[in-house]
Amino acid sequence: MKILRLGVGLLAAASLMTSCGNSGTKNKNGTEGALTKNAAEQVYIAPGEHDDYYAFISGGYSGNLLVYGLPSGRMFKEIPVFSQFPTSGYGYSEETKPMFNTSYGFIPWGDAHHPDISQTNGVMDGRWVFINENNTPRIARVDLTTFETAEIIEVPNSAGNHSSSFITENTEYVVAGTRFSVPVPQRDISIKDYKGEFKGALSFIGVDQETGRMEIDFQLLMPGFNYDLSHPGRDKSHGWFFFTTYNTEEANTLLEVNASQNDKDFIAAVNWKKIEEYVKNGGGKMMPAEYAHNVYDHHTHTATSTMKNEVRVIDPTEVPGAVYFLPTPKSPHGCDVSPDGEYIVGNGKLSTDLTVHSFTKMIDAIENKKFDGEAYGIPILNFDDIHAGSVKKAGLGPLHTEFDDKGNAYTTFFISSEVVKWELGTWEVKDRKPTYYSVGHLTIPGGNSREPDGKYMFAMNKITKDRYLPVGPELEHSAQLYDISGEKMELILDFPTHGEPHYAAAIKADVVKGNSLEIYDLEDNKHEYAIKSEGEARVERNGNEVHIYMSTIRSHFAPDNIEGIKVGDKVYFHVTNLEQDFDVPHGFAMIGQNNSELLIMPGQTKTTTWNPKKVGVWPFYCTDFCSALHQEMQGYIRVSPKDSDIELTWSLGDDE
Ligand code: RUQ
Ligand code: CUA
């Protein structure tokens, strides 16, 4: 009950905090008054002009990743990652179905959380975006030449893959940590045996520097805490990785109360360079584990899925000096590292103070063995020896922190619904601005690298209420963009996001836009059912399987009429788009198809299936308005009874 009372106290204090923190003029919604013309101009991108930044905003429970422009807040693309996407056929087309293969079978939905952009020397290089799936633990890589999901790897021994997917300074690793500890290996034991029997796996997934391909290098099997969030060390702390933990009580029931008992939980500091060295020398042991590794090849336009059967696991006590616990009050959520790598910020959800640890002090304490006990053989450092400072009474319910280029940090407060700007080193609060409402994450372009940008910050909120025209009980989440170039933050734009925007990664547009592909080279199309010209269009029967090699070009299909298909057949439409012009996709949909449409990019081949169930003549058509004669882009399929002996024929206007 103690905790419940605390909750009420926090809420009461929260209303105080917001009312005193929000001193500008207000409209009837309690939000800031009319934007100055200056503010409106700041976010105005004239027709035909481009935004300055890409923002990759997580879709949360939509399973997707959304591409926005800043400062306009315009949405450019929804990239399907962990969920089927009928718009393009992702996860429905034969080529992309293997992307959803897992050790649990075909999983067509996922809960996406934290995108992070690849880096070189601590600076975002704009090659890939990685994003984690929480529910069925997976990590995906999105290629920023195609803006498509290129790879998905499942993470074994994990459950609730939340402290993920964060990137080391040179994209050596994408790191994934388990939120739920589980028996490792999984086995039939009582939940009451949680303590000591459950483990928390922290996975270090190696990234090939040329191709981006991921492989799990090792998993650190940590004590059975909840590993909530993480960030890499950078610059001086490069080689380390930091993870917040909660439930160091190792409770397994009513966590709301039982996991809030300890005054301090830990940030786990992992010296991954040391473990890498250990692994190079043959350390750790291979353990049976089943997990899928799915790779999409944009030359064959096809994904393949490989089932893996073992993973290297490391017991942290085997590698002396590799893991330490930094005591941090109180059930910390966000774990953020300053651009110079010196400060590690732990945001205790139930603490009013923000705790900041010093990397230099941490190293000093380790060298001088200033320990304050141990947990499961892992040394606990003494809080006072590593503590750099605390931001006092900054707000209520701190979650996440980002940094600018001037030595400031910005922390979101869920309960007091605000972003607070404070200074590294002096720990002084410099400004606070309300968010609408109940902010979760915030993003500063480049904010998670050595070189954050000092121009914009946007807050991503959990509750929308009255921000936009009402659209029934379910509302899109709101985001607010602030100009942070001055002393005080200035709210300049409010825009809706899609799904639940758990975190976003943002980067200067110039780094990415020049690499964006305009077409797939038809000559380079290595799809096994591709055709390179209309002359190759054909239909082949193999028992009751029918393969249609079909092409599209403005504005017709080849073939367009097909006869000789029978009820009970399984028909594969392999559609190659012969166009070689930027932004000329064609679509494909067949009446009665238990599937989605296809949207086929120039030079690409995609396959959809259809099981004809009814005798008759049935049309298909192009779903994408591709030319003035788009409505003419159609064809028919004659479906005959099962026992019919109508010959298989096809045509393209040759019977006119
Ligand atoms: S974690 S608030 Cu995935 Cu904070 Cu979203
Ligand atoms: Cu092709 Cu419309």
XYZ file of C-alpha atoms and ligand atoms in Angstrom:
663
model
C 0.000 0.000 0.000
C 2.943 2.237 0.604
C 3.482 2.534 -3.092
C -0.118 3.469 -3.820
C 0.009 6.359 -1.430
C 3.237 7.478 -3.004
C 1.457 7.422 -6.385
C -1.253 9.791 -5.198
C 1.322 12.090 -3.700
C 3.200 12.171 -6.978
C 0.058 13.068 -8.895
C -0.839 15.873 -6.551
C 2.649 17.232 -6.809
C 2.473 16.759 -10.567
C -0.355 19.208 -10.971
C 1.634 21.702 -8.958
C 4.664 21.156 -11.107
C 2.848 21.640 -14.398
C 0.973 24.726 -13.331
C 4.048 26.484 -12.059
C 6.181 25.250 -14.943
C 3.861 26.588 -17.598
C 3.822 30.327 -17.467
C 3.094 31.352 -21.061
C -0.252 32.595 -22.363
C -2.766 29.802 -22.656
C -5.698 29.031 -24.868
C -8.797 27.159 -23.752
C -6.958 23.852 -23.823
C -4.371 25.163 -21.436
C -1.755 25.034 -24.162
C 0.471 27.894 -25.166
C -1.130 30.753 -27.035
C -0.927 31.459 -30.741
C 2.465 30.769 -32.173
C 4.422 33.785 -33.100
C 4.812 34.281 -36.827
C 8.432 33.504 -36.286
C 7.618 30.056 -34.926
C 5.300 29.280 -37.825
C 7.971 30.294 -40.294
C 10.458 28.042 -38.588
C 8.515 24.907 -39.395
C 7.215 26.030 -42.757
C 8.735 24.161 -45.644
C 7.655 25.794 -48.860
C 6.003 23.569 -51.481
C 8.658 21.533 -53.254
C 11.319 22.248 -50.655
C 12.865 19.527 -48.518
C 13.081 19.184 -44.765
C 16.425 19.441 -42.969
C 16.176 16.176 -41.049
C 14.817 12.691 -41.342
C 13.148 11.397 -38.204
C 12.588 7.657 -37.928
C 9.789 7.303 -35.435
C 8.916 3.941 -33.992
C 5.369 2.756 -34.607
C 5.289 0.826 -31.311
C 2.422 -1.630 -31.468
C 1.962 -1.010 -35.191
C 5.224 -2.914 -35.616
C 6.421 -0.405 -38.179
C 8.863 2.460 -38.529
C 7.683 5.851 -39.754
C 9.719 8.363 -41.666
C 9.008 12.017 -40.916
C 10.598 15.254 -41.985
C 11.736 17.924 -39.549
C 10.916 20.663 -38.941
C 7.686 20.219 -40.917
C 6.410 17.123 -39.098
C 5.267 15.698 -42.424
C 5.100 11.920 -42.700
C 6.863 10.500 -45.769
C 6.702 6.770 -45.420
C 5.604 3.933 -43.237
C 8.226 1.204 -43.420
C 6.769 -2.162 -42.477
C 9.139 -4.067 -40.209
C 7.515 -6.507 -37.793
C 3.953 -6.403 -39.108
C 2.257 -7.396 -42.318
C 1.525 -4.417 -44.507
C -1.149 -4.831 -47.163
C -0.214 -1.519 -48.787
C 2.880 -3.069 -50.361
C 2.243 -6.751 -49.785
C 5.036 -6.972 -47.177
C 4.524 -10.177 -45.227
C 1.835 -11.276 -47.701
C 3.976 -11.688 -50.806
C 5.781 -15.013 -51.148
C 9.128 -13.208 -51.169
C 8.611 -11.453 -47.841
C 6.802 -14.148 -45.840
C 10.143 -15.615 -44.670
C 10.864 -12.294 -42.914
C 8.334 -13.310 -40.258
C 9.738 -16.735 -39.651
C 10.655 -17.361 -36.004
C 11.248 -20.335 -33.724
C 7.518 -20.013 -32.921
C 6.573 -20.187 -36.601
C 5.164 -17.334 -38.705
C 4.655 -14.261 -36.497
C 3.015 -11.453 -38.492
C 2.951 -8.787 -35.789
C 5.485 -7.272 -33.459
C 5.821 -4.453 -30.950
C 8.568 -2.140 -32.204
C 10.378 0.158 -29.775
C 13.713 1.905 -30.183
C 15.223 2.764 -33.546
C 18.916 3.625 -33.668
C 20.962 4.739 -36.673
C 24.295 3.167 -37.595
C 27.438 5.101 -36.636
C 31.045 5.492 -37.691
C 33.448 7.045 -35.178
C 30.550 7.966 -32.966
C 28.740 9.915 -35.670
C 25.594 8.776 -37.443
C 26.498 7.518 -40.907
C 22.933 7.021 -42.166
C 23.432 3.556 -43.617
C 20.965 1.549 -41.548
C 18.349 1.907 -38.882
C 18.060 -0.905 -36.365
C 14.890 -1.449 -34.372
C 13.840 -3.988 -31.758
C 10.716 -6.061 -31.392
C 9.663 -6.489 -27.832
C 7.084 -9.284 -27.757
C 8.755 -11.983 -29.821
C 12.332 -10.831 -29.343
C 13.762 -9.748 -32.659
C 16.039 -7.072 -34.091
C 15.531 -5.676 -37.578
C 17.804 -3.740 -39.870
C 16.275 -1.257 -42.281
C 18.418 -0.309 -45.252
C 18.489 3.437 -45.875
C 19.115 3.106 -49.597
C 15.821 1.280 -50.169
C 14.052 2.298 -46.932
C 12.974 -1.339 -46.639
C 13.507 -3.943 -43.957
C 16.550 -5.893 -45.018
C 17.026 -8.313 -42.150
C 15.390 -9.652 -38.998
C 17.164 -11.770 -36.415
C 15.414 -13.462 -33.530
C 16.996 -13.195 -30.081
C 16.890 -16.441 -28.106
C 16.853 -16.734 -24.286
C 15.031 -13.394 -24.148
C 11.492 -12.213 -23.438
C 10.361 -8.646 -23.826
C 13.337 -7.474 -25.868
C 13.237 -3.946 -24.489
C 16.732 -2.677 -23.647
C 17.398 -2.745 -27.367
C 18.408 -1.968 -30.170
C 21.282 0.388 -29.463
C 24.425 0.724 -31.518
C 28.068 1.025 -30.502
C 30.214 3.834 -31.916
C 31.337 2.018 -35.030
C 28.290 -0.199 -35.353
C 30.407 -3.061 -34.048
C 27.359 -4.322 -32.199
C 23.668 -3.793 -32.013
C 22.823 -4.633 -28.436
C 19.642 -6.249 -27.136
C 18.692 -6.866 -23.518
C 15.817 -8.837 -22.084
C 13.191 -7.061 -20.026
C 11.774 -10.259 -18.551
C 14.185 -12.714 -17.090
C 13.295 -16.306 -17.914
C 14.660 -19.775 -17.199
C 17.715 -20.264 -19.423
C 17.461 -22.740 -21.007
C 13.670 -22.668 -20.963
C 12.258 -25.500 -18.888
C 9.249 -26.555 -16.895
C 9.853 -25.081 -13.407
C 7.706 -23.323 -10.847
C 7.474 -19.536 -11.157
C 8.134 -19.499 -7.404
C 11.678 -20.614 -8.212
C 12.298 -17.292 -9.978
C 15.055 -16.147 -7.663
C 18.349 -17.540 -8.815
C 16.817 -19.754 -11.506
C 15.772 -17.037 -13.955
C 18.391 -15.247 -16.029
C 18.541 -11.996 -17.966
C 20.300 -12.337 -21.316
C 22.146 -9.342 -22.765
C 22.858 -10.065 -26.419
C 25.685 -8.569 -28.437
C 24.866 -8.901 -32.113
C 27.815 -8.327 -34.414
C 27.191 -6.224 -37.532
C 29.179 -6.797 -40.719
C 30.716 -3.438 -41.597
C 30.166 -3.840 -45.333
C 26.810 -5.565 -45.606
C 25.220 -4.793 -42.261
C 24.496 -8.496 -41.755
C 23.870 -9.434 -38.131
C 25.099 -12.467 -36.176
C 24.726 -13.013 -32.444
C 28.289 -12.996 -31.142
C 27.515 -13.702 -27.537
C 24.906 -13.484 -24.815
C 25.796 -12.477 -21.307
C 23.627 -14.433 -18.858
C 23.006 -11.940 -16.087
C 21.098 -12.275 -12.784
C 17.308 -12.433 -13.046
C 16.561 -8.706 -12.941
C 14.524 -6.746 -15.490
C 16.840 -5.055 -18.000
C 14.935 -1.984 -19.060
C 16.973 0.253 -21.318
C 20.558 0.625 -22.405
C 23.035 2.830 -24.175
C 26.572 2.448 -25.383
C 29.502 4.260 -23.955
C 30.986 6.666 -26.470
C 34.230 8.498 -26.941
C 36.053 8.004 -23.612
C 33.655 5.274 -22.498
C 33.628 3.495 -25.865
C 33.972 -0.219 -25.183
C 31.395 -0.145 -22.387
C 27.655 -0.598 -22.474
C 25.200 0.449 -19.760
C 21.873 -1.172 -18.887
C 19.309 0.005 -16.370
C 17.747 -2.685 -14.220
C 14.688 -2.791 -12.043
C 13.259 -5.565 -9.936
C 16.629 -6.293 -8.418
C 14.344 -7.639 -5.683
C 13.704 -10.533 -8.098
C 10.040 -10.510 -7.256
C 7.704 -12.531 -9.396
C 4.324 -11.307 -8.247
C 2.686 -7.893 -7.849
C 5.793 -6.164 -9.139
C 4.119 -2.785 -8.784
C 4.805 -3.108 -5.075
C 7.374 -5.851 -4.739
C 9.828 -4.542 -7.319
C 9.830 -1.095 -5.692
C 11.239 -2.105 -2.338
C 14.928 -1.516 -2.885
C 16.099 1.998 -2.412
C 18.478 1.509 -5.286
C 18.506 -0.777 -8.280
C 21.489 -0.968 -10.605
C 22.884 0.224 -13.851
C 24.885 -2.700 -15.163
C 28.142 -1.550 -16.768
C 29.457 -4.077 -19.270
C 32.968 -3.899 -20.677
C 32.150 -5.553 -23.982
C 35.675 -5.127 -25.324
C 36.896 -7.350 -22.526
C 34.261 -9.958 -23.295
C 34.989 -9.739 -27.005
C 38.628 -10.506 -26.199
C 37.544 -13.432 -24.030
C 35.371 -14.787 -26.838
C 38.207 -14.402 -29.363
C 40.285 -16.628 -27.121
C 37.565 -19.271 -27.165
C 35.747 -18.148 -24.019
C 32.110 -18.872 -23.274
C 30.228 -21.942 -24.298
C 27.918 -22.843 -27.109
C 24.449 -23.623 -25.905
C 21.567 -25.112 -27.901
C 19.111 -22.372 -28.863
C 16.606 -22.113 -31.676
C 16.254 -18.810 -33.475
C 15.525 -17.570 -36.963
C 17.719 -15.322 -39.067
C 15.883 -13.793 -42.030
C 17.578 -11.828 -44.759
C 16.021 -9.998 -47.683
C 18.178 -9.726 -50.785
C 17.338 -6.790 -53.017
C 18.877 -8.459 -56.051
C 16.723 -11.574 -55.858
C 13.963 -9.465 -54.236
C 13.467 -12.453 -51.982
C 13.950 -13.195 -48.295
C 15.450 -16.396 -46.982
C 15.093 -17.698 -43.474
C 17.723 -19.796 -41.732
C 17.071 -21.538 -38.446
C 20.034 -21.375 -36.088
C 20.565 -23.927 -33.390
C 23.147 -22.633 -30.973
C 24.345 -19.459 -29.356
C 27.460 -18.527 -27.378
C 26.666 -17.744 -23.755
C 28.924 -16.137 -21.184
C 28.665 -16.287 -17.424
C 29.676 -12.777 -16.317
C 31.637 -14.102 -13.346
C 33.907 -15.982 -15.764
C 35.336 -12.744 -17.102
C 36.806 -10.763 -14.201
C 36.536 -7.026 -14.707
C 33.833 -7.246 -17.345
C 30.672 -6.378 -15.418
C 29.928 -4.030 -12.507
C 26.768 -2.791 -10.878
C 26.266 0.938 -10.332
C 23.642 1.520 -7.611
C 20.969 3.861 -8.974
C 17.738 5.010 -7.321
C 14.807 3.879 -7.827
C 13.681 1.502 -10.565
C 15.544 3.465 -13.257
C 14.061 3.448 -16.741
C 16.113 5.482 -19.236
C 19.862 4.955 -19.353
C 21.540 7.674 -21.370
C 25.149 8.581 -22.006
C 26.409 12.119 -22.653
C 28.051 12.930 -26.012
C 31.556 12.840 -24.510
C 30.859 9.532 -22.804
C 31.532 10.892 -19.317
C 28.049 10.921 -17.806
C 25.647 8.048 -17.448
C 22.168 9.266 -16.580
C 19.801 6.910 -14.790
C 16.216 8.083 -14.552
C 14.654 6.510 -11.451
C 10.951 6.325 -12.215
C 10.093 6.621 -8.534
C 12.725 9.192 -7.692
C 12.331 12.941 -7.993
C 16.067 13.327 -8.552
C 17.961 12.334 -11.673
C 21.072 10.382 -10.884
C 24.177 10.957 -12.942
C 27.212 8.706 -12.698
C 30.706 9.641 -13.789
C 32.566 7.285 -16.080
C 35.934 8.600 -14.855
C 34.943 7.993 -11.248
C 33.616 4.582 -12.141
C 36.957 3.563 -13.671
C 38.775 4.970 -10.653
C 36.542 3.052 -8.257
C 37.096 -0.136 -10.224
C 40.869 0.330 -10.253
C 40.890 0.970 -6.539
C 38.464 -1.879 -5.893
C 36.053 0.343 -4.023
C 33.290 -2.216 -3.880
C 30.216 -2.301 -1.767
C 29.437 -5.997 -1.854
C 28.394 -8.082 -4.811
C 25.333 -9.606 -6.398
C 25.655 -13.098 -7.867
C 29.429 -12.614 -7.947
C 29.229 -9.251 -9.747
C 30.912 -6.409 -7.823
C 28.698 -3.532 -6.726
C 30.416 -0.165 -6.754
C 29.878 2.304 -3.952
C 27.286 4.900 -4.935
C 29.240 7.857 -3.510
C 32.385 6.867 -5.365
C 30.777 6.963 -8.795
C 28.099 9.585 -8.349
C 28.752 12.698 -10.456
C 25.723 14.582 -9.261
C 21.975 14.674 -9.111
C 19.478 16.981 -10.685
C 17.364 17.797 -7.663
C 13.591 17.787 -7.786
C 13.629 18.050 -11.541
C 10.110 16.704 -12.016
C 8.022 13.597 -11.562
C 8.353 10.288 -13.319
C 11.568 10.812 -15.281
C 11.914 8.556 -18.302
C 14.402 9.515 -20.983
C 17.249 11.968 -21.546
C 18.873 13.365 -24.681
C 21.670 15.883 -25.151
C 22.391 18.961 -27.231
C 25.687 20.340 -28.529
C 26.075 22.899 -25.740
C 26.435 20.715 -22.669
C 22.752 20.503 -21.821
C 20.552 17.536 -21.210
C 16.794 17.250 -21.731
C 14.759 14.823 -19.679
C 11.136 13.799 -20.113
C 8.843 13.507 -17.106
C 5.816 11.331 -17.632
C 3.849 12.270 -14.536
C 4.512 15.988 -14.533
C 4.176 15.933 -18.345
C 7.115 18.128 -19.256
C 10.571 18.309 -20.721
C 13.221 19.705 -18.434
C 16.462 21.199 -19.679
C 19.387 20.981 -17.302
C 23.098 21.499 -17.459
C 25.686 18.749 -17.325
C 28.198 19.382 -14.567
C 26.243 21.975 -12.597
C 23.078 19.799 -12.537
C 21.030 22.955 -12.617
C 17.618 23.113 -14.173
C 17.609 25.814 -16.863
C 14.147 25.522 -18.333
C 11.032 23.416 -18.342
C 8.231 23.216 -20.872
C 4.980 21.284 -20.752
C 4.190 18.489 -23.184
C 0.726 17.433 -24.301
C 0.431 14.994 -22.587
C 2.407 12.485 -20.543
C 5.581 12.386 -22.537
C 7.520 9.146 -22.998
C 10.537 9.592 -25.198
C 12.165 12.611 -26.743
C 14.614 12.905 -29.613
C 17.276 15.380 -30.617
C 18.689 14.720 -34.096
C 22.059 13.067 -33.558
C 21.235 13.047 -29.842
C 22.454 9.549 -29.331
C 25.925 10.105 -30.737
C 29.095 12.109 -30.128
C 27.699 14.955 -32.219
C 24.179 15.904 -31.285
C 22.542 18.784 -33.065
C 21.397 21.839 -31.161
C 18.456 22.954 -33.232
C 15.375 20.837 -32.526
C 14.007 18.471 -29.952
C 10.707 16.659 -30.200
C 8.709 15.004 -27.481
C 6.588 11.912 -28.135
C 3.571 11.670 -25.912
C 1.426 8.869 -24.626
C -1.831 10.746 -24.269
C -3.445 13.010 -26.872
C -6.921 13.964 -25.609
C -7.882 17.361 -27.032
C -4.887 18.129 -29.225
C -6.604 17.426 -32.548
C -10.087 17.035 -33.991
C -11.672 14.112 -32.163
C -11.827 10.840 -34.086
C -13.533 8.496 -31.666
C -11.944 6.817 -28.661
C -8.696 5.936 -30.379
C -6.390 8.842 -31.115
C -3.023 9.061 -32.750
C -0.291 10.016 -30.310
C 0.912 13.570 -30.441
C 4.430 14.854 -30.799
C 5.686 18.355 -30.132
C 8.655 19.982 -31.772
C 10.666 22.535 -29.807
C 13.327 24.919 -30.980
C 16.205 24.390 -28.554
C 18.728 26.749 -30.114
C 18.131 29.446 -27.500
C 18.310 29.550 -23.710
C 14.663 28.570 -23.408
C 12.902 25.850 -25.325
C 10.211 27.114 -27.647
C 7.285 24.982 -28.747
C 6.928 25.450 -32.502
C 4.873 22.546 -33.838
C 2.441 19.859 -32.811
C 2.000 16.840 -35.087
C 0.374 13.405 -34.855
C 2.407 10.208 -35.039
C 1.210 6.737 -35.941
C 1.041 3.815 -33.537
C 2.914 4.424 -30.316
C 6.080 6.409 -30.856
C 8.531 4.723 -28.536
C 11.594 6.672 -29.378
C 12.852 7.991 -32.674
C 16.224 8.428 -34.283
C 16.837 11.534 -36.344
C 19.629 12.547 -38.681
C 20.575 15.375 -41.033
C 18.806 14.783 -44.325
C 21.984 15.411 -46.331
C 23.649 12.324 -44.899
C 20.891 10.058 -46.158
C 19.049 11.517 -49.109
C 21.798 11.217 -51.730
C 21.937 7.451 -51.176
C 18.252 6.805 -51.630
C 17.598 4.428 -54.516
C 15.259 5.559 -57.317
C 14.714 2.266 -59.125
C 15.863 -1.328 -58.961
C 18.023 -2.138 -61.958
C 16.012 -4.555 -64.090
C 19.187 -6.074 -65.541
C 20.287 -6.863 -62.014
C 16.982 -8.535 -61.059
C 17.951 -12.075 -59.991
C 14.500 -13.180 -58.849
C 13.925 -16.760 -59.960
C 10.621 -15.854 -61.622
C 11.669 -12.486 -63.071
C 11.166 -11.720 -66.733
C 13.137 -8.990 -68.452
C 10.717 -8.311 -71.334
C 7.110 -8.916 -72.343
C 8.359 -11.542 -74.787
C 9.178 -13.778 -71.822
C 5.705 -13.536 -70.314
C 4.147 -17.006 -70.039
C 2.079 -19.382 -67.957
C 3.334 -22.773 -66.798
C 1.348 -25.544 -65.193
C 2.905 -28.071 -62.846
C 0.146 -30.364 -61.547
C -2.349 -28.053 -59.894
C 0.252 -25.292 -59.447
C 0.159 -22.584 -62.060
C 2.994 -20.062 -62.366
C 2.239 -16.879 -64.240
C 5.342 -14.959 -65.353
C 3.772 -11.548 -65.707
C 5.111 -8.099 -66.523
C 3.789 -4.588 -66.083
C 4.565 -1.449 -68.020
C 2.390 1.610 -68.628
C -0.375 0.659 -69.028
C -0.844 -3.077 -69.431
C -0.092 -6.496 -68.040
C 1.514 -9.232 -70.111
C -0.267 -11.594 -70.317
C -3.587 -9.900 -69.805
C -6.040 -12.720 -70.531
C -5.496 -16.265 -69.328
C -7.661 -19.345 -69.886
C -7.257 -22.906 -68.683
C -7.133 -22.212 -64.945
C -9.242 -24.626 -62.899
C -11.036 -24.572 -59.584
C -8.667 -25.984 -56.958
C -5.507 -24.719 -58.675
C -2.913 -22.756 -56.767
C -2.041 -19.793 -58.928
C 1.185 -17.824 -58.446
C 1.340 -14.383 -60.016
C 5.024 -13.481 -60.357
C 4.807 -9.867 -61.395
C 7.864 -8.019 -62.701
C 7.600 -4.274 -63.131
C 9.593 -3.484 -66.287
C 9.539 0.259 -65.640
C 12.899 1.946 -65.113
C 11.639 5.366 -64.061
C 11.673 6.814 -60.544
C 8.369 6.455 -58.725
C 6.454 4.369 -61.239
C 5.221 1.372 -59.291
C 2.358 -0.764 -60.527
C -0.071 -2.603 -58.326
C -1.746 -5.962 -58.647
C -4.976 -7.319 -57.167
C -7.096 -10.323 -58.133
C -10.768 -10.613 -57.189
C -11.400 -13.093 -54.387
C -7.748 -13.397 -53.485
C -7.205 -14.294 -49.789
C -4.210 -12.032 -49.719
C -3.212 -8.416 -50.069
C -2.368 -6.412 -53.131
C 1.169 -6.145 -54.404
C 2.887 -2.879 -55.042
C 5.834 -3.570 -57.332
C 8.632 -1.041 -57.630
C 10.382 -0.361 -60.951
C 12.664 -3.296 -61.759
C 11.259 -5.473 -58.984
C 9.460 -8.826 -58.984
C 6.841 -9.801 -56.415
C 4.630 -12.854 -56.066
C 1.115 -13.262 -54.759
C -1.015 -16.388 -54.667
C -4.668 -17.050 -55.489
C -6.837 -20.111 -55.068
C -9.645 -19.911 -57.639
C -12.801 -21.247 -55.982
C -15.565 -20.328 -58.433
C -16.094 -21.104 -62.105
C -16.340 -17.951 -64.218
C -14.302 -15.165 -65.686
C -12.558 -13.022 -63.105
C -10.711 -9.750 -63.472
C -7.461 -8.471 -62.044
C -6.190 -4.905 -62.232
C -3.473 -2.449 -61.334
C -4.158 -0.846 -57.963
C -1.809 2.120 -58.309
C -2.864 5.056 -60.491
C 0.152 4.849 -62.777
C -0.807 6.721 -65.929
C -3.694 8.385 -67.718
C -4.703 4.882 -68.853
C -4.382 3.275 -65.420
C -8.058 2.303 -65.499
C -7.315 0.322 -68.683
C -4.631 -1.693 -66.898
C -6.528 -4.937 -66.326
C -6.944 -8.554 -67.412
C -9.210 -11.598 -67.044
C -8.772 -15.136 -65.877
C -11.175 -17.798 -67.032
C -11.730 -20.394 -64.331
C -13.116 -23.737 -65.498
C -14.347 -26.708 -63.472
C -11.787 -28.972 -61.862
C -12.175 -31.719 -64.471
C -12.224 -29.393 -67.486
C -9.756 -29.976 -70.323
C -9.578 -26.384 -71.513
C -6.051 -25.758 -72.660
C -3.810 -23.284 -70.887
C -3.558 -20.182 -73.111
C -2.697 -16.558 -72.600
C -2.687 -13.440 -74.653
C -1.761 -9.839 -74.944
C -4.080 -8.317 -77.493
C -3.147 -10.785 -80.241
C -6.772 -11.884 -80.758
C -8.072 -8.395 -81.557
S 10.474 2.800 -23.469
S 8.416 5.327 -23.037
Cu 10.328 1.300 -25.010
Cu 10.435 4.425 -22.279
Cu 8.980 3.794 -24.614
Cu -0.261 0.299 -63.503
Cu -2.070 1.536 -62.626
